[in-house]
mmCIF file of C-alpha atoms (C1' of nucleotides) in Angstrom:
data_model
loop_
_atom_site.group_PDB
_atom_site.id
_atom_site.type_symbol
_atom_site.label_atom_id
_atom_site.label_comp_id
_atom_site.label_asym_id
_atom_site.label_seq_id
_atom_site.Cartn_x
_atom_site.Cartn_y
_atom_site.Cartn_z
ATOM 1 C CA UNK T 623 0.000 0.000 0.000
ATOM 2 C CA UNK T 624 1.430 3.515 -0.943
ATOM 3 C CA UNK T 625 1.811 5.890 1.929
ATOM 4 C CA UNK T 626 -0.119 9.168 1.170
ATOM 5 C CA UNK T 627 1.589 11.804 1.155
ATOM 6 C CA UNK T 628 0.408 14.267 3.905
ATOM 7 C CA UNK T 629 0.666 17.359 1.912
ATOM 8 C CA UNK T 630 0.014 16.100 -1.692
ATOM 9 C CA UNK T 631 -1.423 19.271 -3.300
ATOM 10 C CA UNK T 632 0.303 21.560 -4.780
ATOM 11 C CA UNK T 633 -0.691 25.184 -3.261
ATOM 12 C CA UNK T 634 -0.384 23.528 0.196
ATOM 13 C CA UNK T 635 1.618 26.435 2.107
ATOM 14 C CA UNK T 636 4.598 25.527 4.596
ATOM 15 C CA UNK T 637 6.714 27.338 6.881
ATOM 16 C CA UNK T 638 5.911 30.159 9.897
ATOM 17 C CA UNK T 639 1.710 30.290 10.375
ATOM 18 C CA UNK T 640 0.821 34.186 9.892
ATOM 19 C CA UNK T 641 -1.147 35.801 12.325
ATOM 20 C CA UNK T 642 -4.000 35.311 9.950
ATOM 21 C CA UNK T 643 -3.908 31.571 9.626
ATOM 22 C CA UNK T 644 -4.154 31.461 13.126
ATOM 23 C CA UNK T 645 -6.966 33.631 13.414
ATOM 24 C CA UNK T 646 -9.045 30.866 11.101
ATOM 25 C CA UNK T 647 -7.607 28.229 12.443
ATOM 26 C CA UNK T 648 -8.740 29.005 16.551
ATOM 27 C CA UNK T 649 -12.286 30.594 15.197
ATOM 28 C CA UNK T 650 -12.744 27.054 13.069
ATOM 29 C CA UNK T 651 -11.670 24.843 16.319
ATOM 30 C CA UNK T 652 -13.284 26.906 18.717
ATOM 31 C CA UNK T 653 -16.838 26.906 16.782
ATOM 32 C CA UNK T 654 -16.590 23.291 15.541
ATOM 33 C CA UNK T 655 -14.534 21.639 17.761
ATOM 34 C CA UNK T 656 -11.741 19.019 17.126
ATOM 35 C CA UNK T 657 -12.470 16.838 14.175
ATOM 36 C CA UNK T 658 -10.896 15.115 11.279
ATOM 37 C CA UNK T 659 -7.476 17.026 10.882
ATOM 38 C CA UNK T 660 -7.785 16.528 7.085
ATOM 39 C CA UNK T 661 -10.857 18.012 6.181
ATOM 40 C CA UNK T 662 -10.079 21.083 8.791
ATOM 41 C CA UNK T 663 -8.075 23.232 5.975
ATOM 42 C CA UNK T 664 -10.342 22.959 3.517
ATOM 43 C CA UNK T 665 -13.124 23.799 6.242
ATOM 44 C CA UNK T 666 -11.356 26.484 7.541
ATOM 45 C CA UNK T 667 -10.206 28.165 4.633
ATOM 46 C CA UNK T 668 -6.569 27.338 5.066
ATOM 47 C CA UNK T 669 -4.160 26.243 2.118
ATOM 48 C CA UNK T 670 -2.101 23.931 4.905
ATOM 49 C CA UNK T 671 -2.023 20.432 5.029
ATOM 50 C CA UNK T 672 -3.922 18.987 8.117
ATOM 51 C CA UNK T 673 -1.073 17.679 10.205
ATOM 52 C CA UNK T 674 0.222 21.114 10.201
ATOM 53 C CA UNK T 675 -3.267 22.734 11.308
ATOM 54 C CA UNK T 676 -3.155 19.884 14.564
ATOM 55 C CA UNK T 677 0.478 20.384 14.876
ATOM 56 C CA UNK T 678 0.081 24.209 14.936
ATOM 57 C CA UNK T 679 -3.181 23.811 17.212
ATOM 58 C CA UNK T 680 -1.511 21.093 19.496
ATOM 59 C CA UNK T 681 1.780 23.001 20.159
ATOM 60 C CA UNK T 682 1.033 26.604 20.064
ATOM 61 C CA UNK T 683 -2.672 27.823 19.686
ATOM 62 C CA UNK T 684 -4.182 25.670 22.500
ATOM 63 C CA UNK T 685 -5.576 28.012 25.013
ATOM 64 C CA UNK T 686 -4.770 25.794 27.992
ATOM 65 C CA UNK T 687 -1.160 25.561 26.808
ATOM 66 C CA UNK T 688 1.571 27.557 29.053
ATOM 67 C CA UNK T 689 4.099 29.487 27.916
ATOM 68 C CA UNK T 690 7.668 30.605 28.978
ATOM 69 C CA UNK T 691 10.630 28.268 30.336
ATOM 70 C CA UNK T 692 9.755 25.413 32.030
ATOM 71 C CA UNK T 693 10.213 25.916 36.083
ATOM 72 C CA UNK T 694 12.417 24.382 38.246
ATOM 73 C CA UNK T 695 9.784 21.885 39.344
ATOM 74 C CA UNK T 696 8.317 21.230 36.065
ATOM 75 C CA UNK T 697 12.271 20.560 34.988
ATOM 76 C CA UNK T 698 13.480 18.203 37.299
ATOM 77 C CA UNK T 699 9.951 15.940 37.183
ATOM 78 C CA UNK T 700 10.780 15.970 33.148
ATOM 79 C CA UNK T 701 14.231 14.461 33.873
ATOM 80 C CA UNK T 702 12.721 12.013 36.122
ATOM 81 C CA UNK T 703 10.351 11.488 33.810
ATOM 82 C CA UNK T 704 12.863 10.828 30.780
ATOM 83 C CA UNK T 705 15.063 8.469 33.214
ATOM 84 C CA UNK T 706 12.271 6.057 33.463
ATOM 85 C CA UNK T 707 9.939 6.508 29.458
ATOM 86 C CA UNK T 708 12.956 7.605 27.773
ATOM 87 C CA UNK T 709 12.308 9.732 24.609
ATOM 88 C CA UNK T 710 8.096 9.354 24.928
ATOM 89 C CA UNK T 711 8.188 12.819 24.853
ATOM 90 C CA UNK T 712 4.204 12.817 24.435
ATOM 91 C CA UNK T 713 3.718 10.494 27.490
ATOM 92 C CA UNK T 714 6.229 13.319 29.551
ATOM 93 C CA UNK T 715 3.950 16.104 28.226
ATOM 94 C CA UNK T 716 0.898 14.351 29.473
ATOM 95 C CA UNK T 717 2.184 14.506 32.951
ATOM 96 C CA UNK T 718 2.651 18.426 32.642
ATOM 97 C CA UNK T 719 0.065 20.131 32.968
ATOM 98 C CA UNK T 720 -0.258 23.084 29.952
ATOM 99 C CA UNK T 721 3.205 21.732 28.247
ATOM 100 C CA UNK T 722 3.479 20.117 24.827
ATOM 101 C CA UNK T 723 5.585 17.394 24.037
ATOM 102 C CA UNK T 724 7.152 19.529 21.276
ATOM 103 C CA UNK T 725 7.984 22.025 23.712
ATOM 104 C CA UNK T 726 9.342 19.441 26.477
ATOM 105 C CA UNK T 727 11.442 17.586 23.446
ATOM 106 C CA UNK T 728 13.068 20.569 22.724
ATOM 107 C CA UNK T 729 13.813 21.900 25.888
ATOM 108 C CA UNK T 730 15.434 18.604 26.475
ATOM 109 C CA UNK T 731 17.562 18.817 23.452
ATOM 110 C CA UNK T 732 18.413 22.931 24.424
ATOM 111 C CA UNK T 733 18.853 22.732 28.159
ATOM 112 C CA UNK T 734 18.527 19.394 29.876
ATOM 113 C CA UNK T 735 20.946 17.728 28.330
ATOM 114 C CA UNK T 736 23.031 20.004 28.419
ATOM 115 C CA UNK T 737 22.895 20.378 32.078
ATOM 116 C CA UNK T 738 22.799 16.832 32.620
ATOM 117 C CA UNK T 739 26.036 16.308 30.372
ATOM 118 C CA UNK T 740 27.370 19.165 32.700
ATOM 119 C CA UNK T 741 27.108 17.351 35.486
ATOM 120 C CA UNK T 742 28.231 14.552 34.374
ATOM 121 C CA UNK T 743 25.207 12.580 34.132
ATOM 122 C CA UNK T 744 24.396 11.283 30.958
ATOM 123 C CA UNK T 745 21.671 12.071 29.319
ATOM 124 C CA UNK T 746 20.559 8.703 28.079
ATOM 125 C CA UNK T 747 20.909 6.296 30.224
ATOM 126 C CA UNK T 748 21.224 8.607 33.269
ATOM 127 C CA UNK T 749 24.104 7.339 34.709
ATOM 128 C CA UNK T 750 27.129 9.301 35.268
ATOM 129 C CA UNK T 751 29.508 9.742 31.949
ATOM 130 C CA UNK T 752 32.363 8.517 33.731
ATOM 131 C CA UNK T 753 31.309 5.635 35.702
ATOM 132 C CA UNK T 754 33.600 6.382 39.111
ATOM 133 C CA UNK T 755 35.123 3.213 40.396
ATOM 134 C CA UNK T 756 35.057 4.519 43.438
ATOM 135 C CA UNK T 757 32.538 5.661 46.035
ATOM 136 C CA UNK T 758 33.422 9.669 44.838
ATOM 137 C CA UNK T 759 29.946 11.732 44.553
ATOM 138 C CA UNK T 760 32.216 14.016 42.564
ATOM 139 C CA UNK T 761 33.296 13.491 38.941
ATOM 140 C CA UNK T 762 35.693 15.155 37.091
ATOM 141 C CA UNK T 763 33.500 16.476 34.275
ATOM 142 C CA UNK T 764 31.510 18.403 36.657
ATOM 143 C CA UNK T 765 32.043 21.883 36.276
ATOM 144 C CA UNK T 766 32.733 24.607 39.424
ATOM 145 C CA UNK T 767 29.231 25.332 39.573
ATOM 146 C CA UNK T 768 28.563 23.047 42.100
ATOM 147 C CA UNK T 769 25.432 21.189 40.499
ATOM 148 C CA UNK T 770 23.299 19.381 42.742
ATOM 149 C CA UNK T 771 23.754 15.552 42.702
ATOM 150 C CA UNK T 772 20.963 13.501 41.103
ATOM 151 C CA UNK T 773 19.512 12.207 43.851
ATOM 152 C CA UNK T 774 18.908 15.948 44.394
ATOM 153 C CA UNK T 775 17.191 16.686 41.020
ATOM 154 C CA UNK T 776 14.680 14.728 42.437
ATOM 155 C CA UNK T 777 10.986 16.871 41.953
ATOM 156 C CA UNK T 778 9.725 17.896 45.442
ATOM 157 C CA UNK T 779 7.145 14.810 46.621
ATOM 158 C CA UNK T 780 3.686 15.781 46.747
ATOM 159 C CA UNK T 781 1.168 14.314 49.638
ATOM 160 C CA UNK T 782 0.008 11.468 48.227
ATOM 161 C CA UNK T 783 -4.052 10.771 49.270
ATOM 162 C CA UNK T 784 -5.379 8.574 46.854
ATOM 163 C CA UNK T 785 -5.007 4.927 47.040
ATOM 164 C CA UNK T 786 -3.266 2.825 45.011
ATOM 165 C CA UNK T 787 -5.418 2.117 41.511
ATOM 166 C CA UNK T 788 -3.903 -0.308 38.775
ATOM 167 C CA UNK T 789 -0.292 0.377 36.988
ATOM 168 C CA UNK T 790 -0.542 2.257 33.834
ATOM 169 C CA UNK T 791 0.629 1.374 30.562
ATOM 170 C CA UNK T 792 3.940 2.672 31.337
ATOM 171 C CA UNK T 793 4.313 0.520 34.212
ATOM 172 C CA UNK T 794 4.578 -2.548 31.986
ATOM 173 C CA UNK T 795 6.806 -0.887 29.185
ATOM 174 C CA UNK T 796 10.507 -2.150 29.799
ATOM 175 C CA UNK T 797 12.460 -1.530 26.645
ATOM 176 C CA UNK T 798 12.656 2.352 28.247
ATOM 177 C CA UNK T 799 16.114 3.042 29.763
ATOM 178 C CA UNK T 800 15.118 2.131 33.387
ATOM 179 C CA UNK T 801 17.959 3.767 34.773
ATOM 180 C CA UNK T 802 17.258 6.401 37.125
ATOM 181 C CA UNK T 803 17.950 8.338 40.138
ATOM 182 C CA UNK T 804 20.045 5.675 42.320
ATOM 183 C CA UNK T 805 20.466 3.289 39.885
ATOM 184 C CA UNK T 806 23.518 2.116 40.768
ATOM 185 C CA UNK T 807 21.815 0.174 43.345
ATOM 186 C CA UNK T 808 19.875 -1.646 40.397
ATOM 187 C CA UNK T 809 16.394 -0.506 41.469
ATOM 188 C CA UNK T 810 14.078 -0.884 39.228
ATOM 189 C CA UNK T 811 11.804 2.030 38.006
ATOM 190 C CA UNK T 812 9.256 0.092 39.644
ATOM 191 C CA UNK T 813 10.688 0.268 42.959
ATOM 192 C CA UNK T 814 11.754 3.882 42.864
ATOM 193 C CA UNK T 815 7.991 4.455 41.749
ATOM 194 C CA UNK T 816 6.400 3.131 45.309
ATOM 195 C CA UNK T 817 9.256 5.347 46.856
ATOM 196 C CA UNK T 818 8.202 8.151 45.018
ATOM 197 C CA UNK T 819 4.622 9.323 46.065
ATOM 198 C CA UNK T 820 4.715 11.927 43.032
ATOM 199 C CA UNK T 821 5.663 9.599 40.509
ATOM 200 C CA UNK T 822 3.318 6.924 42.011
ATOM 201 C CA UNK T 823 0.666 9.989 42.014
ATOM 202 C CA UNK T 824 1.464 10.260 38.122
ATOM 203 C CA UNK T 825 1.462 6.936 37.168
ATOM 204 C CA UNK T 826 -1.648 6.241 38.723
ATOM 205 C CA UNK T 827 -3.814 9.173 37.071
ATOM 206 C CA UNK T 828 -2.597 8.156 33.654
ATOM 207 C CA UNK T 829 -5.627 10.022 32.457
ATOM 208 C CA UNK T 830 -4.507 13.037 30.508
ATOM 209 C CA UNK T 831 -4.520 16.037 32.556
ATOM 210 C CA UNK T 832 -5.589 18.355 29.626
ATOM 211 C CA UNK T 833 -6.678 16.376 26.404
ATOM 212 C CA UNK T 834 -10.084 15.539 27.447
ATOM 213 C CA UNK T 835 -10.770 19.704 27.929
ATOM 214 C CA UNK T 836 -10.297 20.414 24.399
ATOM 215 C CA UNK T 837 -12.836 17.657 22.606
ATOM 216 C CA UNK T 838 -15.589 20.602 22.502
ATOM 217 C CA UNK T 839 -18.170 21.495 21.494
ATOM 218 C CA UNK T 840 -18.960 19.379 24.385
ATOM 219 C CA UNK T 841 -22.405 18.651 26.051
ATOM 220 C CA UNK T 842 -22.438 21.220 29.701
ATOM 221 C CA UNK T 843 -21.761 19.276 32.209
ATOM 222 C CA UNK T 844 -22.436 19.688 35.890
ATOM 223 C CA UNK T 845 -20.221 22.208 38.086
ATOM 224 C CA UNK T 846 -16.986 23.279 37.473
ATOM 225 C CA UNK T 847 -15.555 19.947 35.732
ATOM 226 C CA UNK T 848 -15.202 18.425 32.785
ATOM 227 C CA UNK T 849 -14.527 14.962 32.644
ATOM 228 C CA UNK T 850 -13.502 15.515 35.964
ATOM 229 C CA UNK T 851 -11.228 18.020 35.126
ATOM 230 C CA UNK T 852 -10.418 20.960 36.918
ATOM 231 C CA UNK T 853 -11.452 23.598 35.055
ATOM 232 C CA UNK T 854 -10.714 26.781 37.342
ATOM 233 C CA UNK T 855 -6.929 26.348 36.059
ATOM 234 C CA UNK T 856 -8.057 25.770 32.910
ATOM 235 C CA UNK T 857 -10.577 28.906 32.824
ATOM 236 C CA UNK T 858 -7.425 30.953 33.901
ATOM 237 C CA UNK T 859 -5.100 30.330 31.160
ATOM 238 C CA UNK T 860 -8.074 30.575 28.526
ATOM 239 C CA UNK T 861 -8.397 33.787 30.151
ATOM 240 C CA UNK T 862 -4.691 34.513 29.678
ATOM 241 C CA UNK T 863 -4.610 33.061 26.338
ATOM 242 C CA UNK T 864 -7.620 35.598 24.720
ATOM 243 C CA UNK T 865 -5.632 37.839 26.351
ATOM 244 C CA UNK T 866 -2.355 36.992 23.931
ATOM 245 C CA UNK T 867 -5.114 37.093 21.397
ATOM 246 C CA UNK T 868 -5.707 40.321 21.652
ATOM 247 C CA UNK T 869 -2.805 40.796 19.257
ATOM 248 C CA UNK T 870 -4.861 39.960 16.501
ATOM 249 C CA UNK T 871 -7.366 42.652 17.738
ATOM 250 C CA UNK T 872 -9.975 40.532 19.638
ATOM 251 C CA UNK T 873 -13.220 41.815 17.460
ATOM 252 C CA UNK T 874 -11.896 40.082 14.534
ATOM 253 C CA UNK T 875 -12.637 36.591 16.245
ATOM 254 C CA UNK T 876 -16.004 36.800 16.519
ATOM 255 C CA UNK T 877 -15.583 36.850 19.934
ATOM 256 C CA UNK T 878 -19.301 34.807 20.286
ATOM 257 C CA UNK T 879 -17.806 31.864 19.883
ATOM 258 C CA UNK T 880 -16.006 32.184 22.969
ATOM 259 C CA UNK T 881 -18.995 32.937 25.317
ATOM 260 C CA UNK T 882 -20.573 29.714 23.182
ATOM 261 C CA UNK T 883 -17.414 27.567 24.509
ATOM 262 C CA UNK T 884 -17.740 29.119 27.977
ATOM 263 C CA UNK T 885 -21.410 27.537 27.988
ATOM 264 C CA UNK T 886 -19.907 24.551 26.336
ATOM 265 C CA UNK T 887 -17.522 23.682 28.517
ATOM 266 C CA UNK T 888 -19.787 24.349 31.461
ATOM 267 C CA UNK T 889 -17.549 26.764 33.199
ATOM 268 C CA UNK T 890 -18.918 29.044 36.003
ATOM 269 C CA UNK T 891 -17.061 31.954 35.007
ATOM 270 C CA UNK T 892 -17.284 33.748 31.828
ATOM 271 C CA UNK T 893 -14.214 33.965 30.098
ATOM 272 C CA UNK T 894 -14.440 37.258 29.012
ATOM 273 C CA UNK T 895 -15.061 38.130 32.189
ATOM 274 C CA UNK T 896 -11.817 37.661 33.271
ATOM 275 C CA UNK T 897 -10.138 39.112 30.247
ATOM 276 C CA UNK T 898 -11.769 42.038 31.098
ATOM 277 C CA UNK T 899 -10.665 41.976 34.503
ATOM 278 C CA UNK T 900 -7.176 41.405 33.730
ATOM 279 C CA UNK T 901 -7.228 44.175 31.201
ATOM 280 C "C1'" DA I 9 27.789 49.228 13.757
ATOM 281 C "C1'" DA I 10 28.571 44.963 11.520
ATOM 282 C "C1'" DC I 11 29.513 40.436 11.369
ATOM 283 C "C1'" DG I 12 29.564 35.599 12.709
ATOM 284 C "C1'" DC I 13 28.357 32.178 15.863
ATOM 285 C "C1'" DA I 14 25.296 30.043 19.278
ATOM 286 C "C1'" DT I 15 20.920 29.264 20.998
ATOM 287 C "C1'" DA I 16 15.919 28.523 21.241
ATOM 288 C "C1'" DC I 17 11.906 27.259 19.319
ATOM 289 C "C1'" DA I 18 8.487 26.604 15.600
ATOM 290 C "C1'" DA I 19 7.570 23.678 11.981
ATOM 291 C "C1'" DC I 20 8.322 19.761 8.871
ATOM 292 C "C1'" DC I 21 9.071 14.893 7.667
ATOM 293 C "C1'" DG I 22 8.604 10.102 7.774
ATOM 294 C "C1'" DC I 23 7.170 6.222 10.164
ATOM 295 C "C1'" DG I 24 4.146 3.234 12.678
ATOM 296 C "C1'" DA I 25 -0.207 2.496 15.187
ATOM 297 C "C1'" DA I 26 -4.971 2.503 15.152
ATOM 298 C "C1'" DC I 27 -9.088 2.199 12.976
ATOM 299 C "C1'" DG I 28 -12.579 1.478 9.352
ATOM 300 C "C1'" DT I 29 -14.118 -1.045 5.285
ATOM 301 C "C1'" DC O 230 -7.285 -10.903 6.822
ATOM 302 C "C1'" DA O 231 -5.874 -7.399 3.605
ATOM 303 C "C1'" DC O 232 -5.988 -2.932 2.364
ATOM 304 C "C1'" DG O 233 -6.630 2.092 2.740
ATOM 305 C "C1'" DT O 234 -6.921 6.214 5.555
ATOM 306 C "C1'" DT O 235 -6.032 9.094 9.348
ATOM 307 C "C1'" DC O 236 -3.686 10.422 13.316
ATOM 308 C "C1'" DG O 237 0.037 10.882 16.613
ATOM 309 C "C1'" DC O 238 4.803 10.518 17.731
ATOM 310 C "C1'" DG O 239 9.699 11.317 17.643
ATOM 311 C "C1'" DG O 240 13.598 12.955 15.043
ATOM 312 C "C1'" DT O 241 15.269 16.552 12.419
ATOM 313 C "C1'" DT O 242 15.565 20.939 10.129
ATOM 314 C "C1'" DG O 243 14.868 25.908 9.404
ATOM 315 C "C1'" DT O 244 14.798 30.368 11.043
ATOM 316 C "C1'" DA O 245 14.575 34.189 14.214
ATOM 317 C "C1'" DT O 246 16.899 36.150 17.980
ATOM 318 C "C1'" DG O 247 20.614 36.977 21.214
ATOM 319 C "C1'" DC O 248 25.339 37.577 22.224
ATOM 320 C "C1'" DG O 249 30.242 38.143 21.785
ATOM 321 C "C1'" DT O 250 33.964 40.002 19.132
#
DNA sequence: AACGCATACAACCGCGAACGT
DNA sequence: CACGTTCGCGGTTGTATGCGT
């Protein structure tokens, strides 16, 4: 069977998405919803192929998406997270909250390994470059800046309430480097999991923390959930997100459609409501 | 001020998985 | 079961911006 192309028309535009494009893009989501990526172009007046319009959507135009430099926090539970998935850059992003995997991939490739090589940890496997044959904590690659020692790098632990639930998918994936924090003691990810209330906290609500928000038009549901969601932090970055939107002057949206997705997606608090407040 | 290099990030490409017929 | 289509993922590239000389 022959692989169709994704962009097989001629006419099909590529590079940087104008302010524009965008524009048609968010109005055609945010009025119709997600649904087949291929027919969205055409539907939304856009001369890009559809796996650019999702790829565009997914990594940039998402309302609920954050934006700047990933914290200290959000850093650290990324390297943990790499140490035991590896390069399922998607499955990282899934655990953080607003991030893409796009954005955590390249991140990665900009600053984490970088650090990590720094310290003298590599970045694949996680284990130190030089492998000290003795008990050292201090390697010679290591610059002066007196980096903190994996173990360290360790994300702050949560309280953990809920009880156990079944392993995730993850939990039975071994071809993943499985080296991680310690791992000179040949723990298994497993085992550093049920040490690890935030990682156990992960793993167990496997559930995407975001995707289900975005599969509106949705019916309204009850209170201030969705899917059993939390919306409130969702309502805020909308809220900061029409605000980046006023760059492309916020009449031209047909700003309806967002007091439509308000009532859609059941919130409590009108979007535009907040807008205004934070202007 | 101008140039070249380094960095960060958006976007593209190709592959495989999932799903429908 | 085979085939076709669509989607999502991960690797890679392109380009804008920042910084040092």
């Amino acid at each position: 069977m022959g692989r169709q192309p994704c962009c097989d028309k001629l006419g099909v535009k590529k590079g940087p998405w104008t302010a524009e494009e965008d524009k048609k893009l968010i109005n055609f989501i945010l009025t119709n919803g997600q649904c087949c990526w291929r027919a969205v172009p055409k539907l939304a007046g856009l001369l890009r192929c559809g796996k650019s319009c999702r790829l565009r959507w997914t990594n940039y135009l998402r309302p609920d998406l954050k934006r700047g430099l990933l914290t200290e926090s959000e850093e650290q539970l990324v390297i943990d997270l790499h140490a035991r998935l590896g390069n399922r850059w998607s499955k990282i992003a899934a655990r953080l909250p607003g991030r893409t995997d796009n954005e955590i991939k390249n991140h990665w490739n900009t600053h984490i390994k970088k650090k990590l090589t720094k310290m003298g940890i590599d970045p694949v496997t996680h284990e130190p470059i030089n492998k000290p044959s003795t008990t050292t904590n201090t390697t010679s690659t290591v610059d002066d800046h007196h980096q903190p020692e994996p173990e360290q790098l360790r994300p702050p632990l949560p309280q953990k309430t809920e009880e156990s639930q079944a392993t995730s998918e993850e939990n039975s994936s071994s071809s993943q480097p499985e080296t991680c924090w310690g791992a000179e003691s040949g723990s298994s990810s497993d085992n550093n999991r049920e040490d690890d209330p935030l990682m156990n906290f992960l793993w167990e609500n496997d559930t995407p923390f975001l995707d289900a928000s975005w599969d509106f038009p949705v019916t309204p549901s009850a209170g201030n959930t969705i899917n059993n969601v939390d919306m409130s932090a969702c309502e805020e970055n909308c809220a900061n997100w029409l605000l980046d939107c006023q760059d492309f002057s916020v009449e031209e949206f047909g700003f309806g459609c967002f007091n439509d997705v308000g009532v859609d997606m059941g919130m409590n608090i009108n979007m535009m409501d907040m807008v205004d407040e934070k202007l």
